[in-house]
Structures are given as C-alpha cells and as structure tokens.
Short mmCIF file of C-alpha atoms and ligand atoms in Angstrom, two decimals:
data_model
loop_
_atom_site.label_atom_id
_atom_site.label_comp_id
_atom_site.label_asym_id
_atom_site.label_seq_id
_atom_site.Cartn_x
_atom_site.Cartn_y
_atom_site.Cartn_z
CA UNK A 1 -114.45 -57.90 99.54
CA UNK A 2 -117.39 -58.39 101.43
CA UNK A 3 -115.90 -58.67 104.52
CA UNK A 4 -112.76 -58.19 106.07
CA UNK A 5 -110.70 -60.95 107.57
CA UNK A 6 -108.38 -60.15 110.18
CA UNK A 7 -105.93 -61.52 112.55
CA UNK A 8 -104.94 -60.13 115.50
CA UNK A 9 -101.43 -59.58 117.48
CA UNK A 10 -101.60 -60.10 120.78
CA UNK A 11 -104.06 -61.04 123.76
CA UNK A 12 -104.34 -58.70 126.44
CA UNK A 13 -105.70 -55.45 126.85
CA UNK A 14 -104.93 -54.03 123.58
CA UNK A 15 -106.19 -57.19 121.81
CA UNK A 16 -108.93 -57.42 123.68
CA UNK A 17 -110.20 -53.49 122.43
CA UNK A 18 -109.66 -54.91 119.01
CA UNK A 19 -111.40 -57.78 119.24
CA UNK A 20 -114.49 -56.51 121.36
CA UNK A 21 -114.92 -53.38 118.35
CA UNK A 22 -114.49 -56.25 115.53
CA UNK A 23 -116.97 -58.52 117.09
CA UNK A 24 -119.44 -55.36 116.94
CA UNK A 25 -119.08 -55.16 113.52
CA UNK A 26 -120.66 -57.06 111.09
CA UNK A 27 -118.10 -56.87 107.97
CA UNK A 28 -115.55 -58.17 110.10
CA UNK A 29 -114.37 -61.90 110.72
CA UNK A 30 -111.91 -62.59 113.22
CA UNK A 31 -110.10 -65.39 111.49
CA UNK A 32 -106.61 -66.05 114.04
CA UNK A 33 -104.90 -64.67 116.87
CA UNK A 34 -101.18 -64.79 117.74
CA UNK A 35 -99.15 -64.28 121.16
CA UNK A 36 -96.79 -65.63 123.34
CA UNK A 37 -99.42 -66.42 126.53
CA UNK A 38 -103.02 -66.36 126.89
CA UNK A 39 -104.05 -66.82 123.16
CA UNK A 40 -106.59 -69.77 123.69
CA UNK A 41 -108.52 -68.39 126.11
CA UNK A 42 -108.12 -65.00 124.07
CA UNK A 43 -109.16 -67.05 121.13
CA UNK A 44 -112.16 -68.86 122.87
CA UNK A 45 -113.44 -65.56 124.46
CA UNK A 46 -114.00 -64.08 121.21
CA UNK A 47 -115.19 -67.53 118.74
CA UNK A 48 -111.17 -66.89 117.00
CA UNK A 49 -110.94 -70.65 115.67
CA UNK A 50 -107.07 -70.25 114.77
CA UNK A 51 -103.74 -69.29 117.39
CA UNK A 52 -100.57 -69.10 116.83
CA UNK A 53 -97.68 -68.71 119.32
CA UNK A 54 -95.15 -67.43 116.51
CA UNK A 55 -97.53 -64.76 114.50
CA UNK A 56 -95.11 -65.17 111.46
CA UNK A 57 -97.33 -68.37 110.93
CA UNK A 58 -100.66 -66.44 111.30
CA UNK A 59 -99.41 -64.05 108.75
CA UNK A 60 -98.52 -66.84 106.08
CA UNK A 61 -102.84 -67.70 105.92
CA UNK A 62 -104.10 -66.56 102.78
CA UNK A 63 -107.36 -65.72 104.17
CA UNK A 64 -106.52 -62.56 106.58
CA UNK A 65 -106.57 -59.54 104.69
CA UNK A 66 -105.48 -57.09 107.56
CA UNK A 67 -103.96 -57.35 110.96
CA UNK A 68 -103.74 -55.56 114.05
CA UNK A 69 -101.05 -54.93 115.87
CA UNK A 70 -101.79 -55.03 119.72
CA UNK A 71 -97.94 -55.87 121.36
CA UNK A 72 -95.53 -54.14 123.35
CA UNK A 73 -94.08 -51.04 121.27
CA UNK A 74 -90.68 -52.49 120.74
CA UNK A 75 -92.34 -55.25 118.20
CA UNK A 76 -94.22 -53.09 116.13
CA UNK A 77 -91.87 -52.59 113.72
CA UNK A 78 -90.83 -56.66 113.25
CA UNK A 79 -94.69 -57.19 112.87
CA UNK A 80 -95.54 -54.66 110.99
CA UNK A 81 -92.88 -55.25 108.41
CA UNK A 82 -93.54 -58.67 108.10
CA UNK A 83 -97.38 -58.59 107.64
CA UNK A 84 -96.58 -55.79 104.78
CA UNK A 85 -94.47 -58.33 103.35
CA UNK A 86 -97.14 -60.87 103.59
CA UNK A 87 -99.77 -58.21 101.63
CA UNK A 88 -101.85 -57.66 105.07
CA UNK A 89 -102.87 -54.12 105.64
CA UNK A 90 -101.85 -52.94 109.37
CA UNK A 91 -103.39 -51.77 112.30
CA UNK A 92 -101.13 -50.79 114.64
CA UNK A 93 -101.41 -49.67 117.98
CA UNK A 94 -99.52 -46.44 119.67
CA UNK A 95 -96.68 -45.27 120.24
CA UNK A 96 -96.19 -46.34 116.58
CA UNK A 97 -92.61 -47.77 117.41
CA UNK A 98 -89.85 -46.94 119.89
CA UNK A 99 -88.13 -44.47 117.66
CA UNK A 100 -88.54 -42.60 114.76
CA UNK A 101 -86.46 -44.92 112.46
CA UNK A 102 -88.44 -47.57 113.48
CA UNK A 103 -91.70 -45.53 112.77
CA UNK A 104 -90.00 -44.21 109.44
CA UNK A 105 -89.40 -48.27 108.18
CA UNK A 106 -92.85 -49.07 108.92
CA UNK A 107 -94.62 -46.21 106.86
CA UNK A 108 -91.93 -47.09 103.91
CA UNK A 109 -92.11 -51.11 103.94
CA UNK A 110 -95.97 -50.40 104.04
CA UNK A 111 -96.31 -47.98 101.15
CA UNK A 112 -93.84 -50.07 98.93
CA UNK A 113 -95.49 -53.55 99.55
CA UNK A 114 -98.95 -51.77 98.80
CA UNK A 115 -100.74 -51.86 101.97
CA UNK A 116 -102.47 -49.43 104.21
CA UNK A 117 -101.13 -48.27 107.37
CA UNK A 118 -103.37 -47.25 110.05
CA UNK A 119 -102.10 -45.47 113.66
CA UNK A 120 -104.57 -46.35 116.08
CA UNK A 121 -105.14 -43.14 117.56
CA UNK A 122 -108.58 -43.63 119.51
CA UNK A 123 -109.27 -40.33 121.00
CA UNK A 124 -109.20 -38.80 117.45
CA UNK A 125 -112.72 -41.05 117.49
CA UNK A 126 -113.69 -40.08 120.51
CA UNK A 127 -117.85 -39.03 120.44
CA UNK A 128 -117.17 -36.34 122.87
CA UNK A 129 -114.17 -34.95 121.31
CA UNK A 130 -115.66 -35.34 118.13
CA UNK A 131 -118.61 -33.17 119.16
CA UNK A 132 -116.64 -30.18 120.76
CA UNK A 133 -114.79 -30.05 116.95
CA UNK A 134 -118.34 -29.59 115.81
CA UNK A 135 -118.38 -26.37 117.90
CA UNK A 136 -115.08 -25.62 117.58
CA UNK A 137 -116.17 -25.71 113.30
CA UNK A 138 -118.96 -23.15 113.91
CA UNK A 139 -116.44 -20.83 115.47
CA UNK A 140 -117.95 -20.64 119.17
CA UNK A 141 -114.75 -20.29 120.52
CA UNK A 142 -113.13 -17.22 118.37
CA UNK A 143 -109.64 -17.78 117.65
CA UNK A 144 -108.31 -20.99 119.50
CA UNK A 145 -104.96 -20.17 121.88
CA UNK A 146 -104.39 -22.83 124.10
CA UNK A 147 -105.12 -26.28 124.07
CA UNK A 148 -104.44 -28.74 127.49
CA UNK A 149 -104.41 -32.44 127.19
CA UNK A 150 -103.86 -35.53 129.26
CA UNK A 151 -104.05 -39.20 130.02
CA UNK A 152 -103.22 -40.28 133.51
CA UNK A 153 -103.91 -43.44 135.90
CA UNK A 154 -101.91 -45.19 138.82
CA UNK A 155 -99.40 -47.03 136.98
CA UNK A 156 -99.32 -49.55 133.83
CA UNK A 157 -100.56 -52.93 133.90
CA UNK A 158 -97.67 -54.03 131.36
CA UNK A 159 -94.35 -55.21 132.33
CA UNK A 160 -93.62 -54.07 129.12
CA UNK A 161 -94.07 -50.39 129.75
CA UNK A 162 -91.74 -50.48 132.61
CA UNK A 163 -88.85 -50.41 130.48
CA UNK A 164 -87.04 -48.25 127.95
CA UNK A 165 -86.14 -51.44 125.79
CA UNK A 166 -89.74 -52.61 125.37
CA UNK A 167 -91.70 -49.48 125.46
CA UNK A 168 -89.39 -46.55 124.19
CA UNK A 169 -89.80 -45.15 127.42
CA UNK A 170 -91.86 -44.30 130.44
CA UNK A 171 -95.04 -41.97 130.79
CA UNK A 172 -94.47 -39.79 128.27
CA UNK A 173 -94.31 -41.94 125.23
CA UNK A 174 -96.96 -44.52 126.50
CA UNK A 175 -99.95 -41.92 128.00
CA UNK A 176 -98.83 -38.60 126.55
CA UNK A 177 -98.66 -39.71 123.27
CA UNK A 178 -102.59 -40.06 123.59
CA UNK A 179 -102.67 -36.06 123.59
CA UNK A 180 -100.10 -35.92 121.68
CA UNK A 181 -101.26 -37.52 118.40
CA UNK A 182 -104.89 -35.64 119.65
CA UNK A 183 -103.81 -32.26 119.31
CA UNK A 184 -101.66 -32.85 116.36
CA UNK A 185 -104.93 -33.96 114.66
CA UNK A 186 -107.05 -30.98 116.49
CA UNK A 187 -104.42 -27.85 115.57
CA UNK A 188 -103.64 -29.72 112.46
CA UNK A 189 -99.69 -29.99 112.37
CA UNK A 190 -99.77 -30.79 108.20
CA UNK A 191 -100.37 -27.10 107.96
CA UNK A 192 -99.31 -25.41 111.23
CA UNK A 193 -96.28 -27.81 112.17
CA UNK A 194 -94.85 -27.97 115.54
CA UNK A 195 -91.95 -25.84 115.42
CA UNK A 196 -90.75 -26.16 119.21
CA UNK A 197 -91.00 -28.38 122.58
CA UNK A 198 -90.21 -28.32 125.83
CA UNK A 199 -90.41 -31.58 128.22
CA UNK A 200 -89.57 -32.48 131.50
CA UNK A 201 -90.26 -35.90 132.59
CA UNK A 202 -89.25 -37.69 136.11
CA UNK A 203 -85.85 -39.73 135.49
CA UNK A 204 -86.92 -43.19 136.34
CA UNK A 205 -86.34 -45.33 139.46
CA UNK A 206 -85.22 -43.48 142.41
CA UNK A 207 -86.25 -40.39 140.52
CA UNK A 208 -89.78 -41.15 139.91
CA UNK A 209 -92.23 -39.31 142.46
CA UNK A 210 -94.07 -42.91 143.28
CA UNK A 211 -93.00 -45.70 141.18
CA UNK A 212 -89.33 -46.40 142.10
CA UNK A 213 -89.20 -49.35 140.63
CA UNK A 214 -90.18 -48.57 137.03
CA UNK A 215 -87.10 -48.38 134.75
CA UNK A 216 -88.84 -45.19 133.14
CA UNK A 217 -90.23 -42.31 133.78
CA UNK A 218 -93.62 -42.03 135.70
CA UNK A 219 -94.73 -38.20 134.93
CA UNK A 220 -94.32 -35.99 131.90
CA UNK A 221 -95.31 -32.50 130.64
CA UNK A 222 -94.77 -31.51 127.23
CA UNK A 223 -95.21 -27.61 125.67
CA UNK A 224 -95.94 -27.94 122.35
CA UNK A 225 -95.38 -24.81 119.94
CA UNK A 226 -96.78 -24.33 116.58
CA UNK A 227 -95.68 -21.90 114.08
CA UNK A 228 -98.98 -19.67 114.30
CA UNK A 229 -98.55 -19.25 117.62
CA UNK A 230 -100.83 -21.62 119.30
CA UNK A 231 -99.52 -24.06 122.42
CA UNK A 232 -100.93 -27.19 123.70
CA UNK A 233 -99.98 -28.35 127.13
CA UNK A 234 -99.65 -32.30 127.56
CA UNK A 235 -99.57 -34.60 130.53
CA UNK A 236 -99.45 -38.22 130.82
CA UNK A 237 -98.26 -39.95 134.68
CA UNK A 238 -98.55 -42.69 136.90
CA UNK A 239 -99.37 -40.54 139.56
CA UNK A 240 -102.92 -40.27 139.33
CA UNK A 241 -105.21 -42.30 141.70
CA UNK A 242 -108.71 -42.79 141.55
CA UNK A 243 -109.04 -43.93 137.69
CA UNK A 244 -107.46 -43.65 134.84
CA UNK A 245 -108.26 -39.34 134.16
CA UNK A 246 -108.27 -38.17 130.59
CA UNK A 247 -108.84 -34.30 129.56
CA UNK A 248 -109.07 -31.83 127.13
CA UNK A 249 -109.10 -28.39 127.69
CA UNK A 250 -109.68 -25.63 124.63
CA UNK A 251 -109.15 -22.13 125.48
CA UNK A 252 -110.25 -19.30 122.82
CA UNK A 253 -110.70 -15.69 122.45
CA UNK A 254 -114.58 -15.90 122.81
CA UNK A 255 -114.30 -19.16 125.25
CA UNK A 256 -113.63 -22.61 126.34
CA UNK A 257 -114.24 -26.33 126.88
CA UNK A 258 -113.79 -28.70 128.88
CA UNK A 259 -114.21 -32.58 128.10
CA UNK A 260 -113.82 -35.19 130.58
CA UNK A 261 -113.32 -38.35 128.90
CA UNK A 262 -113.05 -41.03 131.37
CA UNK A 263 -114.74 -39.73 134.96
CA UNK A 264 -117.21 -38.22 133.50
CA UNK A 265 -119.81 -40.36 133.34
CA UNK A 266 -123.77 -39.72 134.07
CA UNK A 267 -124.24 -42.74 136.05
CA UNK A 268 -123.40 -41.85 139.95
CA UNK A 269 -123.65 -44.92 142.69
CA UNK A 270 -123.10 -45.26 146.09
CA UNK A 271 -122.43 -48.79 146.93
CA UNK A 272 -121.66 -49.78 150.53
CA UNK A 273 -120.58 -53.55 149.17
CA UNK A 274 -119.01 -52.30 145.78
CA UNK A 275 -119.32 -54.02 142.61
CA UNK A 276 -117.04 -55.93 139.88
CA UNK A 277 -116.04 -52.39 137.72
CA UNK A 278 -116.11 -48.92 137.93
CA UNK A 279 -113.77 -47.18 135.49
CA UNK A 280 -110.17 -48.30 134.10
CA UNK A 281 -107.59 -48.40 136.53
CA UNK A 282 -109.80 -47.34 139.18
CA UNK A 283 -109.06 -48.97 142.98
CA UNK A 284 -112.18 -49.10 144.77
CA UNK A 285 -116.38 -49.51 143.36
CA UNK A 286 -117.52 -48.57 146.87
CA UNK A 287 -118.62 -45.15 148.49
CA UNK A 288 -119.48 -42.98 145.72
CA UNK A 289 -118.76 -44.06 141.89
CA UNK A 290 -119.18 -42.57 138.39
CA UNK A 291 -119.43 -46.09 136.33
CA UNK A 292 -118.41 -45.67 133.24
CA UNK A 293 -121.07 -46.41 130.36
CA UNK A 294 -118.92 -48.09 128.10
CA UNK A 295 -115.48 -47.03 127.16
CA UNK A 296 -115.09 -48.96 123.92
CA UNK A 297 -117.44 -46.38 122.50
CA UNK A 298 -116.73 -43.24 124.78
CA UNK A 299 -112.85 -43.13 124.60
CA UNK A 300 -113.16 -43.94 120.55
CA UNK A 301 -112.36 -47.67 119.76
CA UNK A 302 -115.34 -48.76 118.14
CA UNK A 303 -115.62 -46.10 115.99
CA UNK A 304 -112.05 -46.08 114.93
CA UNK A 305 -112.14 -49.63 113.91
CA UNK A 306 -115.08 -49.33 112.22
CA UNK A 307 -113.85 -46.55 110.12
CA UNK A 308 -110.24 -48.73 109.63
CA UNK A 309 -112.50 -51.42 108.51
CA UNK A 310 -114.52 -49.08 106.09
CA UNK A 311 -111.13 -47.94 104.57
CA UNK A 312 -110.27 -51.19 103.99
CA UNK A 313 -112.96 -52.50 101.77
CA UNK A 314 -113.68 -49.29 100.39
CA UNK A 315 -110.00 -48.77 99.63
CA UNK A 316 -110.11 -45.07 101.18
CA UNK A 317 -107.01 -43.77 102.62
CA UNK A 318 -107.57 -42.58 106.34
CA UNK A 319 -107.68 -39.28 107.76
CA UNK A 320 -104.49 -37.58 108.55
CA UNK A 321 -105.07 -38.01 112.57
CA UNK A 322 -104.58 -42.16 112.18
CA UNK A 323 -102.52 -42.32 109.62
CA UNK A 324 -99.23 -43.81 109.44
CA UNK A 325 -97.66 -40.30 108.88
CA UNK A 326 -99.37 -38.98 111.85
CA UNK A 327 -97.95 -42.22 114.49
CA UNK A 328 -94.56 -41.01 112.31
CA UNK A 329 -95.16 -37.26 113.90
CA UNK A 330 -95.98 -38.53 116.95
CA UNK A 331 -93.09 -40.30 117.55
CA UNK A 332 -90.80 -37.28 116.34
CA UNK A 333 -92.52 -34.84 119.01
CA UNK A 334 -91.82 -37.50 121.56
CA UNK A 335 -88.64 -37.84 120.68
CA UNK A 336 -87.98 -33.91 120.68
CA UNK A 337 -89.65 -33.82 123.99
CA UNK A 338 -87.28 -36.66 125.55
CA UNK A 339 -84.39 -34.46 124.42
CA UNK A 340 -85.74 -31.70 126.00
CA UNK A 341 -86.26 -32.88 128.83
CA UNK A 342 -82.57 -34.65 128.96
CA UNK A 343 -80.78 -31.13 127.60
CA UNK A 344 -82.94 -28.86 130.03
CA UNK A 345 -83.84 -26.54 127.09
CA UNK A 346 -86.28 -26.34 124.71
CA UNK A 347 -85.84 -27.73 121.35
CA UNK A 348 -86.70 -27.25 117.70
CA UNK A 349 -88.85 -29.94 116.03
CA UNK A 350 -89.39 -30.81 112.48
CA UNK A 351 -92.80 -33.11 112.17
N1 NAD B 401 -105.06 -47.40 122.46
C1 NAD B 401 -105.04 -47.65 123.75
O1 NAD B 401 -105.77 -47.03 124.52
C2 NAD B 401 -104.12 -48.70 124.28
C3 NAD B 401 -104.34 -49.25 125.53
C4 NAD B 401 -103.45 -50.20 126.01
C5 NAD B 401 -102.34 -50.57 125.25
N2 NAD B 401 -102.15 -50.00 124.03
C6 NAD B 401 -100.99 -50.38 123.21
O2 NAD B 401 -101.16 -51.72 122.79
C7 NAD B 401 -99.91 -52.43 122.75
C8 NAD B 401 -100.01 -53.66 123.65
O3 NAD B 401 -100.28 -53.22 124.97
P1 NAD B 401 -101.01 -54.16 126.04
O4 NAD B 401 -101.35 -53.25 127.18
O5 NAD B 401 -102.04 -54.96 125.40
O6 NAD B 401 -99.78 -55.08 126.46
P2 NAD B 401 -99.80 -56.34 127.41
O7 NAD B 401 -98.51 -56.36 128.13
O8 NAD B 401 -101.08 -56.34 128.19
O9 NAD B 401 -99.84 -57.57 126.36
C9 NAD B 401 -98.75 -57.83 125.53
C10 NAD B 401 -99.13 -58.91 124.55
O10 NAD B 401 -98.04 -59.11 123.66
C11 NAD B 401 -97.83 -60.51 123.50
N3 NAD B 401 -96.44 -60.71 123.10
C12 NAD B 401 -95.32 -60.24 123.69
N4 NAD B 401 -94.23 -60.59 122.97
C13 NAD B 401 -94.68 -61.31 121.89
C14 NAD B 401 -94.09 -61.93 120.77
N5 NAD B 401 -92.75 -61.90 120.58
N6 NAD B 401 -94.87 -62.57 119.87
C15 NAD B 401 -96.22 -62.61 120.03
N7 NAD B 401 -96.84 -62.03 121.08
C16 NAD B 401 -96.10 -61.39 121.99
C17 NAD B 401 -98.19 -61.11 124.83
O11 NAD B 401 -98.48 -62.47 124.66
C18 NAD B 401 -99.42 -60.26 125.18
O12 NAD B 401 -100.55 -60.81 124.55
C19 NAD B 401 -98.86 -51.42 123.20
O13 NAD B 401 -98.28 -50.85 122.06
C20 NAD B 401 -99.66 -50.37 123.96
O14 NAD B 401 -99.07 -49.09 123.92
C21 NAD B 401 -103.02 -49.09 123.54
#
C-alpha cells in the first residue's frame, strides 16, 4: 500500500482535526465522508469527492482501507464495529465509548476481524509534552511523585456532550479523559496499574456551578493512585473562561515542570479592533492576546495521525498510549471515578 485511503465519520470539529492532519500528509487520500449534517460543505472544504448521510454505505467502498471515527461518543461502538466488519482499520476518537462494555466490544470485534484499533489520544503527541519526557528520560527530575493534569474551557460546543445518553457523561469523561489517558501513558499503568480513585464531579443541572442547563456534570477532579505510590491529580470543567487551558504539572524529588499547552503561546498582541481567532474557545481577540501558533501541531494531531497512518502501511502495532487497550483503561478509570464520586468514597480500580 502506497497510500492509505480513508474515510472519515463525521463533519465538525473532530472531523475537521482529521481531515486538516490527513490533508498534510502525503500518503494519505481522503476518499469519503459520512454524517448526518454538514457533509458537503465538509466534503468540499477538504477536495472529499464522496458523502454519505448513512456511513454504513461509505463503509461498503472497497477502496477505504481505514476510517476515523469523529462522532458523538455514544456511536463509537456501532461504527466501530461495523467498519471492523467491513475490514477497515479504526481511528477512533475519545472517550473510546460510553462504557466499558462498549469499549471492551470494540477492542474484541477489532482484534477478531483483523484490524487495527487506534485511541486517538492527541496529547500523548503533543511536541511539548513529548519534549519534557525527553527530560524526564535523562532523570532531571529524580524520582517522579506527583503528576497534575487538566483540560478546561467555557463549555462544549456539542449538543452531544450535554447529555449522559450521547456522551457517557459530563466534564469528566469528555475533558478529563484528555489527562487521563496522558498520565496513564506518562506513569505507564501496563506496569504500575492504577490501583485506586477518588472523584468528585458537580451533579448536573441545578448542581452545576455555571451551566444549569447541561444534563451532566460541568467540573471534575479525579486522584489517581498507582501501586508504587505515585498520584496524578486531574481536572477537566466548563468553568474556565478565557480559552480553552490545558496543563501538566510534574513534580520530582530533584524538581519540576510545568507545560502550558494551549495559552502558552510566544506570539503576544494587543489589538484595539480584535481579529478573527485567538485560541480555542477563547471569547474575545482584543486587549491583550497570546494567538496560538497552530494547534493541530502543538496540542498533537498531526503527529498522531501521521504516526496512525505510518502504522497502517507499515503494519506496526501502536504504542501502548493510543492503543485500543489504553481508550479500554481509560474508560475503566472514568468509570471508577464516576462511582466515586456517586458513593463519596474512594474506590479500587482494576485497569
Ligand atoms: N481529540 C480532541 O481533542 C477532540 C476534540 C473534539 C471532539 N473530540 C471527540 O470527537 C467526537 C466528535 O465530537 P465533535 O466535537 O466533532 O462533535 P460535533 O457535535 O461537533 O459533531 C458531531 C458529528 O456527528 C455527526 N453525526 C451525529 N450522529 C450521526 C449519525 N448517526 N451518523 C452519522 N453522523 C452522525 C454529525 O453530523 C456531526 O458531524 C467525540 O467523540 C468527541 O469527544 C475530540
């Protein structure tokens, strides 16, 4: 295979990472696109020459060898079973599913119908994550204790993260599980597994602290224990103004760091009239701005889909970190944390 041939699942903001890190790459071809709305203009924006409103059709064309996955979290599993079924390798987007056994029947129908599985986990690409494990490697840090993580913005532009049905649930599952599957990949749970949780999330409508009207819940901690000892503190909410704010935090015996993924950008600008973007999820481009330089590459996408790609026609299983086993553990700390947070105690995990 000279190139790969893909088709993608959806088109809106998740399709449209896809599409803008396959157009950068010249061993992919973009051969259809299926969704409910918006799929011609998806399809024109990116030369796609084939739509489909039902992507059962898409997936019956000989000519795509892998698809993405780029819906709401509560289709991932109908999708991804049916293009293993078809013979297309996956690409699927996080949360993996909406519950384990969802997450579980994906990884399964995948591995028995021959096909690859990949959990598109973005910050595990990240170039500025991917440089502090280059310290981390040389041991500049001493023994690593602590690790703090988070993604947070003002609130989702998907109706379907608003609900539990659609999206599993609220902040936790949908931003946490960012730092989630990070620090997983970072503390390496395959060897040192998590052995405990503890998560408190805000109840949903009347009991979220701004979004009243979201179904779910719009901010979430998570303590994460592994069994050598070492904790990792995650955080994903609504609640955050002024762009969408993504950290990591390392703390050793011999020091720390501290990357800013999303505000921290080189470029400052102070615009009295504004301008058309600024950062994701951010209100305002006037007064003082940090543009960001461009967020495919800095939060990870192009890289990850370039090494998805490579796996593909090389036939190379992925990493750990975005695999389909790690989008399984993700979903089973998540789902320890929600029953945390609804028993008020912390509880054991197996992942
Ligand atoms: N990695 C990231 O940083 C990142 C960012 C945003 C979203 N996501 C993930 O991507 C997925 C999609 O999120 P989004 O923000 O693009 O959602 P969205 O609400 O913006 O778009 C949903 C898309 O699904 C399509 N759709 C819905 N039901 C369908 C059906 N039955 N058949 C075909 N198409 C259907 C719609 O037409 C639309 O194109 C979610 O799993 C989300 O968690 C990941």
């Amino acid at each position: 295979m000279d190139k790969l041939r893909v088709g993608i699942v959806g088109s809106k903001f998740a399709a449209t990472l896809h599409a803008e890190c396959y157009r950068r790459n010249d061993k992919v071809q973009m051969v259809a696109a299926a969704a409910l709305d918006d799929v011609e203009e998806f399809a024109a924006r990116f030369g796609i020459r084939h739509t489909y409103a039902d992507y059962r059709q898409m997936l019956s064309r000989d000519d795509i060898d892998a698809v993405s996955v780029c819906l709401p979290n509560f289709l991932h599993r109908d999708v991804t079973l049916a293009a293993a079924r078809a013979k297309k390798h996956v690409i699927c987007e996080k949360a993996m599913a909406t519950t384990i056994a969802e997450a579980a029947e994906m990884l399964s129908a995948c591995a028995s119908e021959g096909v690859q599985l990949f959990y598109a986990e973005d910050w595990v690409f990240a170039p500025s994550l991917a440089r502090m494990e280059q310290i981390l490697a040389e041991g500049a840090l001493g023994e690593i204790l602590f690790v703090k993580a988070k993604e947070t913005h003002n609130g989702t532009h998907s109706p379907f993260a608003k609900k539990k049905s659609t999206c599993g649930g609220g902040a936790l599952i949908h931003l946490a599980v960012h730092p989630i599957g990070y620090v997983l990949h970072l503390l390496n749970v395959r060897e040192n597994p998590v052995t405990e949780v503890t998560g408190v999330v805000s109840g949903g409508f009347q009991h979220n602290l701004v979004h009243k009207d979201f179904e779910v819940e719009d901010w979430s901690v998570g303590l994460l224990t592994f069994a050598d000892g070492k904790r990792a503190l995650v955080e994903g909410n609504y609640i955050t103004v002024g762009g969408m704010d993504d950290r990591v935090e390392v703390y050793g015996s011999e020091g720390r760091i501290l990357v800013n993924l999303t505000l921290g950008s080189n470029i400052e600008a102070y615009c009295r009239r504004g301008y058309g973007y600024a950062v994701e999820k951010a209100d305002f481009t006037h007064g003082w701005t940090r543009p960001a330089v461009d967020e495919f590459h800095s939060l990870g996408y192009v890289s990850e889909i370039n090494y998805f790609v490579d796996c593909i026609l090389n036939g190379r299983q992925p990493k750990f970190g975005v695999s389909g086993a790690a989008g399984l553990a993700c979903m089973r700390v998540v789902d320890a944390l929600y029953r945390s947070a609804a028993e008020r105690r912390t509880v054991e995990v197996e992942c």
